CSV table of N, CA and C in Angstrom, one decimal:
chain,number,residue,atom,x,y,z
A,1,MET,N,20.0,40.1,52.1
A,1,MET,CA,19.6,38.8,51.4
A,1,MET,C,19.1,39.2,50.0
A,2,ARG,N,19.5,38.4,49.0
A,2,ARG,CA,19.0,38.6,47.6
A,2,ARG,C,18.1,37.4,47.3
A,3,VAL,N,17.0,37.8,46.6
A,3,VAL,CA,16.2,36.7,46.1
A,3,VAL,C,16.0,36.9,44.6
A,4,THR,N,16.3,35.8,43.8
A,4,THR,CA,16.3,35.9,42.4
A,4,THR,C,15.2,35.0,41.8
A,5,LEU,N,14.5,35.4,40.8
A,5,LEU,CA,13.4,34.7,40.2
A,5,LEU,C,13.8,34.5,38.7
A,6,ALA,N,13.9,33.3,38.3
A,6,ALA,CA,14.1,33.0,36.9
A,6,ALA,C,12.9,32.3,36.3
A,7,VAL,N,12.4,32.7,35.2
A,7,VAL,CA,11.2,32.0,34.6
A,7,VAL,C,11.7,31.4,33.3
A,8,HIS,N,11.3,30.2,33.0
A,8,HIS,CA,11.7,29.5,31.8
A,8,HIS,C,10.5,28.9,31.1
A,9,GLY,N,10.6,28.8,29.8
A,9,GLY,CA,9.5,28.1,29.0
A,9,GLY,C,8.3,28.9,28.9
A,10,GLY,N,7.2,28.2,28.5
A,10,GLY,CA,5.9,28.9,28.3
A,10,GLY,C,5.8,29.5,26.9
A,11,LEU,N,4.6,30.1,26.6
A,11,LEU,CA,4.3,30.6,25.3
A,11,LEU,C,5.2,31.9,25.0
A,12,ALA,N,5.6,32.6,26.1
A,12,ALA,CA,6.3,33.8,25.9
A,12,ALA,C,7.8,33.7,26.1
A,13,ALA,N,8.3,32.5,26.0
A,13,ALA,CA,9.7,32.2,26.3
A,13,ALA,C,10.6,33.0,25.3
A,14,GLY,N,10.2,33.2,24.1
A,14,GLY,CA,11.0,33.9,23.1
A,14,GLY,C,11.1,35.4,23.5
A,15,LEU,N,10.1,35.9,24.1
A,15,LEU,CA,10.2,37.3,24.5
A,15,LEU,C,11.1,37.5,25.7
A,16,ARG,N,11.4,36.5,26.5
A,16,ARG,CA,12.3,36.7,27.6
A,16,ARG,C,13.7,36.3,27.3
A,17,LEU,N,14.0,35.9,26.1
A,17,LEU,CA,15.4,35.5,25.7
A,17,LEU,C,16.3,36.7,26.0
A,18,GLY,N,17.4,36.5,26.6
A,18,GLY,CA,18.4,37.5,26.9
A,18,GLY,C,18.1,38.4,28.1
A,19,ARG,N,16.9,38.3,28.6
A,19,ARG,CA,16.6,39.2,29.7
A,19,ARG,C,17.1,38.6,31.0
A,20,PRO,N,17.7,39.4,31.9
A,20,PRO,CA,18.2,38.9,33.2
A,20,PRO,C,17.0,38.4,34.1
A,21,PRO,N,17.3,37.6,35.0
A,21,PRO,CA,16.3,37.2,36.0
A,21,PRO,C,15.9,38.4,36.9
A,22,VAL,N,14.7,38.3,37.5
A,22,VAL,CA,14.3,39.3,38.5
A,22,VAL,C,15.2,39.1,39.8
A,23,ILE,N,15.7,40.3,40.3
A,23,ILE,CA,16.5,40.2,41.5
A,23,ILE,C,16.0,41.2,42.5
A,24,VAL,N,15.6,40.8,43.7
A,24,VAL,CA,15.2,41.7,44.7
A,24,VAL,C,16.2,41.6,45.9
A,25,ASP,N,16.7,42.8,46.2
A,25,ASP,CA,17.6,42.9,47.4
A,25,ASP,C,16.8,43.3,48.6
A,26,MET,N,16.6,42.4,49.5
A,26,MET,CA,15.7,42.6,50.6
A,26,MET,C,16.2,43.8,51.5
A,27,SER,N,17.5,44.1,51.4
A,27,SER,CA,18.0,45.2,52.3
A,27,SER,C,17.5,46.5,51.8
A,28,THR,N,17.0,46.6,50.6
A,28,THR,CA,16.6,47.9,50.0
A,28,THR,C,15.1,48.1,50.1
A,29,LEU,N,14.4,47.1,50.6
A,29,LEU,CA,12.9,47.2,50.7
A,29,LEU,C,12.4,47.8,51.9
A,30,ARG,N,11.3,48.4,51.8
A,30,ARG,CA,10.6,49.0,53.0
A,30,ARG,C,10.4,47.8,53.9
A,31,ASP,N,10.3,48.1,55.3
A,31,ASP,CA,10.1,47.1,56.3
A,31,ASP,C,8.9,46.2,56.0
A,32,GLU,N,7.8,46.9,55.6
A,32,GLU,CA,6.6,46.2,55.3
A,32,GLU,C,6.7,45.2,54.2
A,33,ASP,N,7.4,45.6,53.1
A,33,ASP,CA,7.6,44.7,51.9
A,33,ASP,C,8.6,43.6,52.3
A,34,ALA,N,9.6,43.9,53.1
A,34,ALA,CA,10.6,42.9,53.5
A,34,ALA,C,9.9,41.8,54.4
A,35,ARG,N,9.0,42.2,55.3
A,35,ARG,CA,8.2,41.3,56.2
A,35,ARG,C,7.4,40.4,55.3
A,36,GLU,N,6.6,41.0,54.4
A,36,GLU,CA,5.7,40.3,53.5
A,36,GLU,C,6.5,39.2,52.7
A,37,LEU,N,7.6,39.7,52.1
A,37,LEU,CA,8.4,38.7,51.3
A,37,LEU,C,9.0,37.6,52.2
A,38,SER,N,9.4,37.9,53.4
A,38,SER,CA,10.0,36.9,54.3
A,38,SER,C,8.9,35.9,54.6
A,39,GLY,N,7.7,36.3,54.8
A,39,GLY,CA,6.6,35.4,55.1
A,39,GLY,C,6.3,34.5,53.9
A,40,LEU,N,6.3,35.1,52.7
A,40,LEU,CA,6.0,34.3,51.5
A,40,LEU,C,7.1,33.3,51.3
A,41,LEU,N,8.4,33.7,51.5
A,41,LEU,CA,9.5,32.7,51.4
A,41,LEU,C,9.4,31.6,52.4
A,42,ALA,N,9.1,31.9,53.6
A,42,ALA,CA,8.9,30.9,54.7
A,42,ALA,C,7.8,29.9,54.2
A,43,GLY,N,6.8,30.4,53.8
A,43,GLY,CA,5.6,29.5,53.3
A,43,GLY,C,6.0,28.7,52.2
A,44,ALA,N,6.7,29.2,51.2
A,44,ALA,CA,7.1,28.4,50.0
A,44,ALA,C,8.1,27.4,50.4
A,45,LYS,N,9.0,27.7,51.3
A,45,LYS,CA,10.0,26.7,51.8
A,45,LYS,C,9.4,25.6,52.5
A,46,ALA,N,8.3,25.9,53.2
A,46,ALA,CA,7.6,24.9,54.0
A,46,ALA,C,6.7,23.9,53.1
A,47,ASP,N,6.4,24.3,51.9
A,47,ASP,CA,5.6,23.5,51.1
A,47,ASP,C,6.3,22.2,50.8
A,48,PRO,N,5.6,21.1,50.7
A,48,PRO,CA,6.3,19.8,50.4
A,48,PRO,C,6.8,19.9,49.0
A,49,PRO,N,7.8,19.2,48.7
A,49,PRO,CA,8.4,19.2,47.2
A,49,PRO,C,7.3,18.7,46.3
A,50,PRO,N,7.2,19.1,45.1
A,50,PRO,CA,6.2,18.7,44.2
A,50,PRO,C,6.5,17.3,43.7
A,51,ALA,N,5.4,16.5,43.4
A,51,ALA,CA,5.5,15.2,42.8
A,51,ALA,C,6.1,15.4,41.4
A,52,GLU,N,6.8,14.4,40.9
A,52,GLU,CA,7.3,14.4,39.5
A,52,GLU,C,6.1,14.4,38.6
A,53,ALA,N,6.1,15.1,37.5
A,53,ALA,CA,5.1,15.1,36.5
A,53,ALA,C,5.1,13.8,35.8
A,54,SER,N,3.9,13.2,35.5
A,54,SER,CA,3.8,12.0,34.8
A,54,SER,C,4.1,12.1,33.3
A,55,ARG,N,3.9,13.4,32.8
A,55,ARG,CA,4.2,13.6,31.4
A,55,ARG,C,4.5,15.1,31.2
A,56,ALA,N,5.2,15.4,30.1
A,56,ALA,CA,5.5,16.8,29.8
A,56,ALA,C,4.2,17.5,29.5
A,57,VAL,N,4.2,18.8,29.9
A,57,VAL,CA,3.0,19.7,29.7
A,57,VAL,C,3.5,20.8,28.7
A,58,PRO,N,2.9,20.8,27.5
A,58,PRO,CA,3.4,21.8,26.5
A,58,PRO,C,3.2,23.2,27.0
A,59,ASP,N,4.1,24.0,26.7
A,59,ASP,CA,4.0,25.5,27.0
A,59,ASP,C,4.0,25.8,28.5
A,60,GLU,N,4.3,24.8,29.4
A,60,GLU,CA,4.4,25.1,30.8
A,60,GLU,C,5.6,25.9,31.1
A,61,GLN,N,5.4,26.9,32.1
A,61,GLN,CA,6.4,27.6,32.5
A,61,GLN,C,7.0,27.0,33.8
A,62,SER,N,8.4,27.1,34.0
A,62,SER,CA,8.9,26.7,35.3
A,62,SER,C,9.6,27.9,35.9
A,63,TYR,N,9.7,27.9,37.2
A,63,TYR,CA,10.2,29.0,38.1
A,63,TYR,C,11.2,28.5,39.0
A,64,THR,N,12.3,29.3,39.0
A,64,THR,CA,13.4,29.0,40.0
A,64,THR,C,13.6,30.3,40.9
A,65,VAL,N,13.4,30.1,42.2
A,65,VAL,CA,13.6,31.1,43.2
A,65,VAL,C,14.9,30.7,43.9
A,66,THR,N,15.8,31.6,43.9
A,66,THR,CA,17.1,31.4,44.6
A,66,THR,C,17.2,32.4,45.7
A,67,VAL,N,17.4,32.0,46.9
A,67,VAL,CA,17.6,32.9,48.1
A,67,VAL,C,19.1,32.8,48.5
A,68,ASP,N,19.7,33.9,48.5
A,68,ASP,CA,21.1,34.0,48.8
A,68,ASP,C,21.4,34.9,50.0
A,69,ASP,N,21.8,34.4,51.1
A,69,ASP,CA,21.9,35.2,52.3
A,69,ASP,C,23.4,35.6,52.4
A,70,GLY,N,24.2,35.4,51.4
A,70,GLY,CA,25.6,35.8,51.4
A,70,GLY,C,26.6,34.7,51.9
A,71,GLN,N,26.0,33.7,52.5
A,71,GLN,CA,26.8,32.6,53.0
A,71,GLN,C,26.3,31.2,52.3
A,72,ALA,N,25.1,31.1,52.0
A,72,ALA,CA,24.5,30.0,51.4
A,72,ALA,C,23.3,30.4,50.5
A,73,GLN,N,23.1,29.4,49.6
A,73,GLN,CA,21.9,29.6,48.7
A,73,GLN,C,20.9,28.5,48.8
A,74,GLU,N,19.7,28.9,48.8
A,74,GLU,CA,18.6,27.8,48.8
A,74,GLU,C,17.8,28.0,47.5
A,75,VAL,N,17.5,27.0,46.8
A,75,VAL,CA,16.8,27.0,45.5
A,75,VAL,C,15.5,26.3,45.6
A,76,LEU,N,14.5,27.0,45.2
A,76,LEU,CA,13.1,26.4,45.1
A,76,LEU,C,12.7,26.4,43.6
A,77,ARG,N,12.2,25.2,43.2
A,77,ARG,CA,11.8,25.1,41.8
A,77,ARG,C,10.4,24.5,41.7
A,78,ARG,N,9.6,25.2,40.9
A,78,ARG,CA,8.2,24.8,40.7
A,78,ARG,C,7.8,25.0,39.2
A,79,SER,N,6.7,24.5,38.8
A,79,SER,CA,6.2,24.8,37.5
A,79,SER,C,4.7,25.2,37.6
A,80,ASP,N,4.2,25.6,36.5
A,80,ASP,CA,2.7,26.0,36.5
A,80,ASP,C,1.9,24.9,37.1
A,81,THR,N,2.2,23.6,36.9
A,81,THR,CA,1.3,22.6,37.4
A,81,THR,C,1.7,22.1,38.8
A,82,THR,N,2.9,22.4,39.3
A,82,THR,CA,3.3,21.9,40.6
A,82,THR,C,3.4,22.9,41.7
A,83,MET,N,3.1,24.2,41.3
A,83,MET,CA,3.3,25.2,42.4
A,83,MET,C,2.1,25.3,43.2
A,84,SER,N,2.3,25.6,44.5
A,84,SER,CA,1.2,25.9,45.4
A,84,SER,C,0.8,27.3,45.3
A,85,GLN,N,-0.4,27.7,46.0
A,85,GLN,CA,-0.8,29.1,45.9
A,85,GLN,C,0.3,30.0,46.6
A,86,THR,N,0.9,29.5,47.7
A,86,THR,CA,1.9,30.2,48.4
A,86,THR,C,3.1,30.5,47.4
A,87,PHE,N,3.5,29.6,46.6
A,87,PHE,CA,4.7,29.8,45.7
A,87,PHE,C,4.2,30.7,44.6
A,88,ALA,N,2.9,30.6,44.1
A,88,ALA,CA,2.4,31.6,43.1
A,88,ALA,C,2.4,33.0,43.6
A,89,ASP,N,2.0,33.1,44.9
A,89,ASP,CA,2.0,34.5,45.5
A,89,ASP,C,3.4,35.0,45.6
A,90,LEU,N,4.4,34.1,45.9
A,90,LEU,CA,5.8,34.6,46.0
A,90,LEU,C,6.3,35.1,44.7
A,91,VAL,N,6.0,34.3,43.6
A,91,VAL,CA,6.4,34.7,42.3
A,91,VAL,C,5.8,36.0,41.9
A,92,ASP,N,4.5,36.2,42.2
A,92,ASP,CA,3.8,37.4,41.8
A,92,ASP,C,4.4,38.6,42.6
A,93,ARG,N,4.7,38.4,43.9
A,93,ARG,CA,5.2,39.5,44.7
A,93,ARG,C,6.6,39.9,44.2
A,94,LEU,N,7.5,38.9,43.9
A,94,LEU,CA,8.8,39.2,43.3
A,94,LEU,C,8.7,40.1,42.1
A,95,GLN,N,7.8,39.6,41.2
A,95,GLN,CA,7.6,40.4,40.0
A,95,GLN,C,7.2,41.8,40.2
A,96,ARG,N,6.2,42.0,41.1
A,96,ARG,CA,5.7,43.3,41.4
A,96,ARG,C,6.8,44.2,42.1
A,97,LEU,N,7.6,43.6,43.0
A,97,LEU,CA,8.6,44.4,43.6
A,97,LEU,C,9.7,44.8,42.6
A,98,ALA,N,10.0,43.9,41.7
A,98,ALA,CA,11.0,44.3,40.7
A,98,ALA,C,10.6,45.3,39.8
A,99,ALA,N,9.3,45.4,39.5
A,99,ALA,CA,8.7,46.3,38.6
A,99,ALA,C,8.4,47.7,39.2
A,100,ALA,N,8.4,47.7,40.6
A,100,ALA,CA,8.1,49.0,41.3
A,100,ALA,C,9.2,50.0,41.0
A,101,PRO,N,8.8,51.2,40.8
A,101,PRO,CA,9.8,52.3,40.7
A,101,PRO,C,10.6,52.5,41.9
A,102,GLY,N,11.8,52.7,41.8
A,102,GLY,CA,12.6,53.2,42.7
A,102,GLY,C,13.4,52.8,43.8
């Protein structure tokens, strides 16, 4: 299973131009990391969908997490103001896994 994280907008948007999204292949993770990521994904999927924003928020980042199991894709979208703590933890963990050596 592949999990992809794309980040859009925010103050650093110009720095991310042309950079690919974060991709984590769960089959390459240590068992402990795969279990943790699976738990975070389950929690984020269980979160109720966010309410629509009543107005635009300048410099807000938005996040798209795509889970691809090879047969279907599931897409979760949140922003700085609509994400739960579970979704924030998922984003953080994906970024740390992608940055880890090796």
